[in-house]
CSV table of C-alpha atoms in Angstrom, one decimal:
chain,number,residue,atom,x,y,z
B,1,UNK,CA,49.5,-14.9,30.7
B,2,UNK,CA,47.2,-16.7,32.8
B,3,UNK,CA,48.1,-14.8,35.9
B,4,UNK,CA,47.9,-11.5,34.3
B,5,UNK,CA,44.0,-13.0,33.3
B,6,UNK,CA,43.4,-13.5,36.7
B,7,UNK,CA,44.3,-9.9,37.2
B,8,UNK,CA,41.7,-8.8,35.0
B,9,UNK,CA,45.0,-7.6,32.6
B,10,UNK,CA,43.4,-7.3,28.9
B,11,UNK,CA,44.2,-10.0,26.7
B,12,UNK,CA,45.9,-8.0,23.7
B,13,UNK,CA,46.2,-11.0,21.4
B,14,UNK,CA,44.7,-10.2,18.1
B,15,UNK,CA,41.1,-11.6,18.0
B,16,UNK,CA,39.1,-13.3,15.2
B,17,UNK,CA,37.2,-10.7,13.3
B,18,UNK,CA,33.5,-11.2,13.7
B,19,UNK,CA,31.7,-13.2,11.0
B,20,UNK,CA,30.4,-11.3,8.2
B,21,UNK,CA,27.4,-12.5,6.4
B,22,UNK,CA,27.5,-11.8,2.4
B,23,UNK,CA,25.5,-9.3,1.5
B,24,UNK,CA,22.3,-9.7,-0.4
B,25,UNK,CA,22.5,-8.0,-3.5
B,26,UNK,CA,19.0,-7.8,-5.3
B,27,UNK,CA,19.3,-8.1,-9.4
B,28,UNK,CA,18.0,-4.6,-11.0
B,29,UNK,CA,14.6,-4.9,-12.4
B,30,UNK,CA,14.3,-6.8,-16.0
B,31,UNK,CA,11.3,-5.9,-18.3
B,32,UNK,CA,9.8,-8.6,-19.9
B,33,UNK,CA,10.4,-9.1,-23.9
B,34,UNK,CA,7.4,-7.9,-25.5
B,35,UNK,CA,6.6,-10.8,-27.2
B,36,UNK,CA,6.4,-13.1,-23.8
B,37,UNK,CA,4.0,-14.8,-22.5
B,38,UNK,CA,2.4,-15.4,-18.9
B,39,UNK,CA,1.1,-18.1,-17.6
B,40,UNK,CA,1.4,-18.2,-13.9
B,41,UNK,CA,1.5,-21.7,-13.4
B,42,UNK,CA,3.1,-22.2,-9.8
B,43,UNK,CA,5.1,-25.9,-9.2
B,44,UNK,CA,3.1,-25.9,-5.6
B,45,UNK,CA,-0.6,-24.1,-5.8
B,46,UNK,CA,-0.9,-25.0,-10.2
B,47,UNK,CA,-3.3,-22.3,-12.1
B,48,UNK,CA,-3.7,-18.9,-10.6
B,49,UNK,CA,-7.4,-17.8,-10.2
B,50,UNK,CA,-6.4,-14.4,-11.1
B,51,UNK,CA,-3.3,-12.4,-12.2
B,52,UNK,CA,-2.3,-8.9,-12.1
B,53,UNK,CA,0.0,-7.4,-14.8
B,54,UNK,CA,1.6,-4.2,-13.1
B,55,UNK,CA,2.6,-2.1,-15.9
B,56,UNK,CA,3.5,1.7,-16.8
B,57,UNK,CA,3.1,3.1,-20.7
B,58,UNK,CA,5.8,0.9,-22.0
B,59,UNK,CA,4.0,-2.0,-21.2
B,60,UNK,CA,3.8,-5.1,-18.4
B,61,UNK,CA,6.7,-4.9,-15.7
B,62,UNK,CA,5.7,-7.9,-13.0
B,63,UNK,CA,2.8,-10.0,-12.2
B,64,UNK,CA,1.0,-11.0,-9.0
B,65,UNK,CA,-0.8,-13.8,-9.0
B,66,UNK,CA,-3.6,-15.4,-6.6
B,67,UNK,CA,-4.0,-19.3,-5.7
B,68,UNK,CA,-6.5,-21.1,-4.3
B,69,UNK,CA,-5.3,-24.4,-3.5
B,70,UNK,CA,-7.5,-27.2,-2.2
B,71,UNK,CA,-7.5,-27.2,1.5
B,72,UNK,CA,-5.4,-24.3,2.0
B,73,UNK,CA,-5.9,-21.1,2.2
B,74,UNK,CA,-5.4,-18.5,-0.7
B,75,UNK,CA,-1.7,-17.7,-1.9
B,76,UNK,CA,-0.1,-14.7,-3.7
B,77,UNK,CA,3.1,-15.1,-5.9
B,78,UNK,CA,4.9,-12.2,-7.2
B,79,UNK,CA,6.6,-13.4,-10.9
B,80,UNK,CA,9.4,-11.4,-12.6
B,81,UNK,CA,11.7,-11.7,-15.3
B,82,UNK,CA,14.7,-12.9,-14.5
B,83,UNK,CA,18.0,-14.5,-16.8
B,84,UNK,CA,15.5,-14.9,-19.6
B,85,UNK,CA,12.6,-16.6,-17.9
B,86,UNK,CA,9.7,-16.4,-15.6
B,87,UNK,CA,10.4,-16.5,-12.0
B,88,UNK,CA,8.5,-16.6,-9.2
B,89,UNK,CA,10.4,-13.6,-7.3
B,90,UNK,CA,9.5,-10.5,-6.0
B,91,UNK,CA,10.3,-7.3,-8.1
B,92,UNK,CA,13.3,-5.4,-7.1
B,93,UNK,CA,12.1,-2.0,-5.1
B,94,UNK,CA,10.9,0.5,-4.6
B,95,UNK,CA,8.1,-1.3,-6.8
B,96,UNK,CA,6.0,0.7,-9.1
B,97,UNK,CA,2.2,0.6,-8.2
B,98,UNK,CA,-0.6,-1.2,-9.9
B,99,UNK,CA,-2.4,1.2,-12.0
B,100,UNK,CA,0.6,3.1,-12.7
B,101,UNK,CA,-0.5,3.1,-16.9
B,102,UNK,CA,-3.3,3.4,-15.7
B,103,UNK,CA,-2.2,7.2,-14.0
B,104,UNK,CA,0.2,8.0,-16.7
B,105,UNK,CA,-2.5,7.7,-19.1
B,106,UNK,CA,-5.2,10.0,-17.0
B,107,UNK,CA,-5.2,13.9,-16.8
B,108,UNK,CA,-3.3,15.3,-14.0
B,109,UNK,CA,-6.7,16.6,-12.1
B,110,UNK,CA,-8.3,13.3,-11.5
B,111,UNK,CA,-8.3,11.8,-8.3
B,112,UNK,CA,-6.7,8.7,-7.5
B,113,UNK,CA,-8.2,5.8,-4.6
B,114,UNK,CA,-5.8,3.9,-3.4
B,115,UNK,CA,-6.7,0.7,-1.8
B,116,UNK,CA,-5.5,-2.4,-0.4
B,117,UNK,CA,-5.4,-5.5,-2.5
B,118,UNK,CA,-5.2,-5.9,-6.6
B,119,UNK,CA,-8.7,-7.9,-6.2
B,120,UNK,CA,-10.1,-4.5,-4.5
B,121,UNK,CA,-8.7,-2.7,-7.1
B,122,UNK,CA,-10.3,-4.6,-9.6
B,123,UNK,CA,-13.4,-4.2,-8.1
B,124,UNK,CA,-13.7,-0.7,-8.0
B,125,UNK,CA,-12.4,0.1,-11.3
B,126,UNK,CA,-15.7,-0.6,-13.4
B,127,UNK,CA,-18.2,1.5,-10.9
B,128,UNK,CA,-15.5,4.4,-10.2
B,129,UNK,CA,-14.8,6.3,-13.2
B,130,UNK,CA,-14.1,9.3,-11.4
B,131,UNK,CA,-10.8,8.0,-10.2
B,132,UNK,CA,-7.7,6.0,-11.0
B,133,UNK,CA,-7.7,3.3,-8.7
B,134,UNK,CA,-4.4,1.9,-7.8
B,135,UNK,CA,-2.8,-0.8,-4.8
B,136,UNK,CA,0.9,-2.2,-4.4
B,137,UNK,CA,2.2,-5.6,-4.1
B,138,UNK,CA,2.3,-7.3,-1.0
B,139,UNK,CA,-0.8,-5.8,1.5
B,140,UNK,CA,-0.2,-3.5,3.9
B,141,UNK,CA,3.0,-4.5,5.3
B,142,UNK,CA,4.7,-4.5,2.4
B,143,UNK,CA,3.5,-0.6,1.6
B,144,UNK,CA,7.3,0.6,2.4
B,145,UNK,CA,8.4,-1.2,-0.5
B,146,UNK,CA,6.3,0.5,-3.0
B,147,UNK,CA,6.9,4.0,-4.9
B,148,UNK,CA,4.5,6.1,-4.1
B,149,UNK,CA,6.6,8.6,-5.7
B,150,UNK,CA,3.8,9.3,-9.0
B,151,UNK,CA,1.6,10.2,-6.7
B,152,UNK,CA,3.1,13.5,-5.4
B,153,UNK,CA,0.7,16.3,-5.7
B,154,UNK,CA,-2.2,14.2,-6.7
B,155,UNK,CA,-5.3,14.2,-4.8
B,156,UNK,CA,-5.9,11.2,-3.0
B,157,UNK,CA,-8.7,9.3,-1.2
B,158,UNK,CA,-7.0,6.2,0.7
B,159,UNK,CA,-9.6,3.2,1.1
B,160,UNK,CA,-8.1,1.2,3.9
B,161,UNK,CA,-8.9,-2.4,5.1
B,162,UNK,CA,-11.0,-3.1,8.5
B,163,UNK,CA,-8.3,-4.4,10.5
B,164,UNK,CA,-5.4,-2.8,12.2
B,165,UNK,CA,-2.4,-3.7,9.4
B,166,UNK,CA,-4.4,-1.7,7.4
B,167,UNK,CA,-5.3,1.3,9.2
B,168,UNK,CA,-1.5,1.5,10.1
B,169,UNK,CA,-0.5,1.2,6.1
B,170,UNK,CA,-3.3,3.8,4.9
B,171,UNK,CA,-2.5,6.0,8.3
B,172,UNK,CA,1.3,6.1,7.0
B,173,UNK,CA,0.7,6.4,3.5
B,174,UNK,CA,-1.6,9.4,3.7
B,175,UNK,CA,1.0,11.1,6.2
B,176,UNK,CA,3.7,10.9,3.5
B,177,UNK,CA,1.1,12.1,0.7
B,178,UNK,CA,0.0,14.7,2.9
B,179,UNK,CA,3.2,16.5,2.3
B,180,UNK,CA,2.8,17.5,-0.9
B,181,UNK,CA,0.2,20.0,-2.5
B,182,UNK,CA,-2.2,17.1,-2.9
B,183,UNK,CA,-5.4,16.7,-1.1
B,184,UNK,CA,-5.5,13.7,1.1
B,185,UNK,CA,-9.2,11.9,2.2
B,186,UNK,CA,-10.2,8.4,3.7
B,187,UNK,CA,-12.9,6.2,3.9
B,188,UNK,CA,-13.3,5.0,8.0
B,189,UNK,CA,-14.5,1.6,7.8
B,190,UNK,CA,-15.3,2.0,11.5
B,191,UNK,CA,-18.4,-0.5,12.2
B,192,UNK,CA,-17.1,-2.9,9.6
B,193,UNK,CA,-16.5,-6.8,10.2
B,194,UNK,CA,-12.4,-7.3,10.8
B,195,UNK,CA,-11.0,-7.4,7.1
B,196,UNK,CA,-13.8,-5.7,5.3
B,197,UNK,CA,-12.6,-3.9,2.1
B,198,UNK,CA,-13.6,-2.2,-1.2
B,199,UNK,CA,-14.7,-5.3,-3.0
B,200,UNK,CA,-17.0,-6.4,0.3
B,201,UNK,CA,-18.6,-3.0,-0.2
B,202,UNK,CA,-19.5,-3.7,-3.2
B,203,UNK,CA,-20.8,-7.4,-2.8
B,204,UNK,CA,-22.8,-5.8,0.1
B,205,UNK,CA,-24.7,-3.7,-2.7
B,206,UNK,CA,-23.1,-0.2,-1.1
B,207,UNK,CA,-23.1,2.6,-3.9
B,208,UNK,CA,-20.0,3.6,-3.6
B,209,UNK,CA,-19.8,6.0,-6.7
B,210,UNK,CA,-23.1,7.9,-5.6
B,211,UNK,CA,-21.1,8.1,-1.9
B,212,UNK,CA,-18.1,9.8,-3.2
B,213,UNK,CA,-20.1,12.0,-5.6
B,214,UNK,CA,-22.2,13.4,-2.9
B,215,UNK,CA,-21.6,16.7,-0.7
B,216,UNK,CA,-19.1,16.9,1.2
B,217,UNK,CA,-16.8,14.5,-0.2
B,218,UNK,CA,-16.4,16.1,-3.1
B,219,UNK,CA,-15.8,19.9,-1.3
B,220,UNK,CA,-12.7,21.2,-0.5
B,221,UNK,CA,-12.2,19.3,2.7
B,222,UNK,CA,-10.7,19.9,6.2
B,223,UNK,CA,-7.7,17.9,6.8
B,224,UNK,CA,-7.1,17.8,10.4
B,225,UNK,CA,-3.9,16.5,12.0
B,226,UNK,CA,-3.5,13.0,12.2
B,227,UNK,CA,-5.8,10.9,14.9
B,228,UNK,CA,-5.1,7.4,14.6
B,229,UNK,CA,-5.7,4.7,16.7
B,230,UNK,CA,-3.9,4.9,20.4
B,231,UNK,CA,-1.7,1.5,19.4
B,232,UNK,CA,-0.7,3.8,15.8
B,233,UNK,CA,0.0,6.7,18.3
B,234,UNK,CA,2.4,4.7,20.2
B,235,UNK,CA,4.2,3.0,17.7
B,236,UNK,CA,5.0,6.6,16.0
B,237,UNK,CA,2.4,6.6,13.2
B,238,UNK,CA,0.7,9.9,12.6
B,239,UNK,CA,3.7,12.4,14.9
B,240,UNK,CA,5.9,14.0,13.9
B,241,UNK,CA,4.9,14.6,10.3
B,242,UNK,CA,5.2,18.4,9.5
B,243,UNK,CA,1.9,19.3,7.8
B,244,UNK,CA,0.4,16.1,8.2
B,245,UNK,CA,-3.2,15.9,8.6
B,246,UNK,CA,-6.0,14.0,8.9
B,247,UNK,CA,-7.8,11.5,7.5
B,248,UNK,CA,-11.0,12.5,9.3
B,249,UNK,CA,-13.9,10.4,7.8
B,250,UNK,CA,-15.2,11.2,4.1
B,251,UNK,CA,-18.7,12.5,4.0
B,252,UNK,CA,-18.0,13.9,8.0
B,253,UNK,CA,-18.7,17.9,7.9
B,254,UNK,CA,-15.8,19.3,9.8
B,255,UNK,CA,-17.7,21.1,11.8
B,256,UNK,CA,-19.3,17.6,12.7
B,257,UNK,CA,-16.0,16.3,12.8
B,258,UNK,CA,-14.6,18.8,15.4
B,259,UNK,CA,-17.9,17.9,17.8
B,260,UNK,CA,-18.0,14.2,17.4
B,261,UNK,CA,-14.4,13.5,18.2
B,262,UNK,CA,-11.5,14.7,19.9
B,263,UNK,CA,-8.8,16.2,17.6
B,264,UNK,CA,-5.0,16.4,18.1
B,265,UNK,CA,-3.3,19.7,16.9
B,266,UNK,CA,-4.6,23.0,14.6
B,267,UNK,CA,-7.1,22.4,12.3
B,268,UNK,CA,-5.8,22.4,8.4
B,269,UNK,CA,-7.8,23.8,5.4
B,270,UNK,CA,-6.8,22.7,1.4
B,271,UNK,CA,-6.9,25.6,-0.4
């Protein structure tokens, strides 16, 4: 045997079969007794500063919470329930969105702004009756575990962070929507300090329902193909997508648009 090795002969004994690791099976989804309560109380980070009860029209599903824990910085924790109890463990996906009751309970023509963060969210709730407003768990990489699903056909303005994670979510997320019959817009934060969002806007004073109300944001708008930034481009965000278009700037005239920037691709007009 050792000769025929040194031959370079195959060794035909049977080998070991590669270790197999078990396979993580994630419990269904449990919906809380109605009669429950929620607390939030973490063993580590104590109280929650504030909680988030996703829910549909049957009632709560999960909760997110936020910590702010002396001399550290802020911490989410996702609670479900699990054998009878509060856990602190993420929901089983795809996860329904926060706002969903919220959706189910509007009429089919209002617009929805999605944006990144239940604190956003909650922000923009109060000063943006024109829309449902609605996030998912986990920021913007954690998008892919949502289900965007309700949102098929619905016209949709995406509100996306200042920083890169977030372009890249919203960029994604409005490709996917963009399928459908909906109309998709964004808000470019271009200009913005690294992380600005919805509920900075507001602290800043900006009028963001007299924004969207004005002309043309609220026109039938031209989508354009998606143009994202080069480091998107070359990870694969915003190709490929049949019928996928752009996410120009709100309040941008096309016509402005198409002189101010280069554009990838046809131009696309919602009907």
């Amino acid at each position: 045997l050792e000769a025929a090795r040194e031959l370079g002969a195959e060794d035909d004994r049977p080998q070991p079969a590669p270790e197999r690791k078990p396979a993580v099976i994630e419990p269904p989804g449990e919906r809380p007794p109605p009669d429950t309560t929620f607390h939030g109380k973490h063993y580590r980070w104590g109280d929650p500063v504030s909680t988030y009860c996703y829910a549909d029209r049957d009632g709560p599903i999960f909760y997110v919470c936020r910590y702010e824990p002396e001399g550290e910085r802020k911490q989410f924790s996702p609670w479900r329930w699990l054998n009878g109890k509060w856990e602190a463990k993420a929901f089983s996906k795809p996860r329904p969105l926060y706002g969903l009751d919220r959706l189910q309970a509007a009429k089919p023509t209002k617009r929805v702004m999605l944006v990144e963060g239940e604190k956003a969210a909650d922000a923009l709730r109060p000063i943006l009756k024109t829309h449902v407003v609605m996030t998912w768990a986990g920021g913007a990489k954690a998008f892919d575990t949502a289900d965007f699903t309700p949102l098929a056909d619905r016209n949709v303005d995406l509100w996306p962070d200042q920083d890169l994670p977030g372009r890249e979510a919203m960029a994604t997320i409005g490709a996917r929507l963009n399928l459908g019959a909906g109309e998709i817009r964004i808000v470019n934060p271009e200009g913005k300090p690294e992380g600005w969002d919805a509920a900075d806007a507001l602290a800043e004073g900006f009028d963001v329902a007299g924004f969207i109300a004005t002309e043309p944001f609220g026109r039938k708008l031209h989508i354009w193909e998606m143009d994202v930034d080069p480091a998107l481009r070359r990870r694969g965000i915003g190709t490929g997508c049949q019928g996928a278009g752009q996410l120009r700037p709100v309040g941008q005239r096309p016509e402005r648009a198409a002189r101010g920037q280069h554009t990838h691709g046809r131009r696309h007009t919602t009907q």
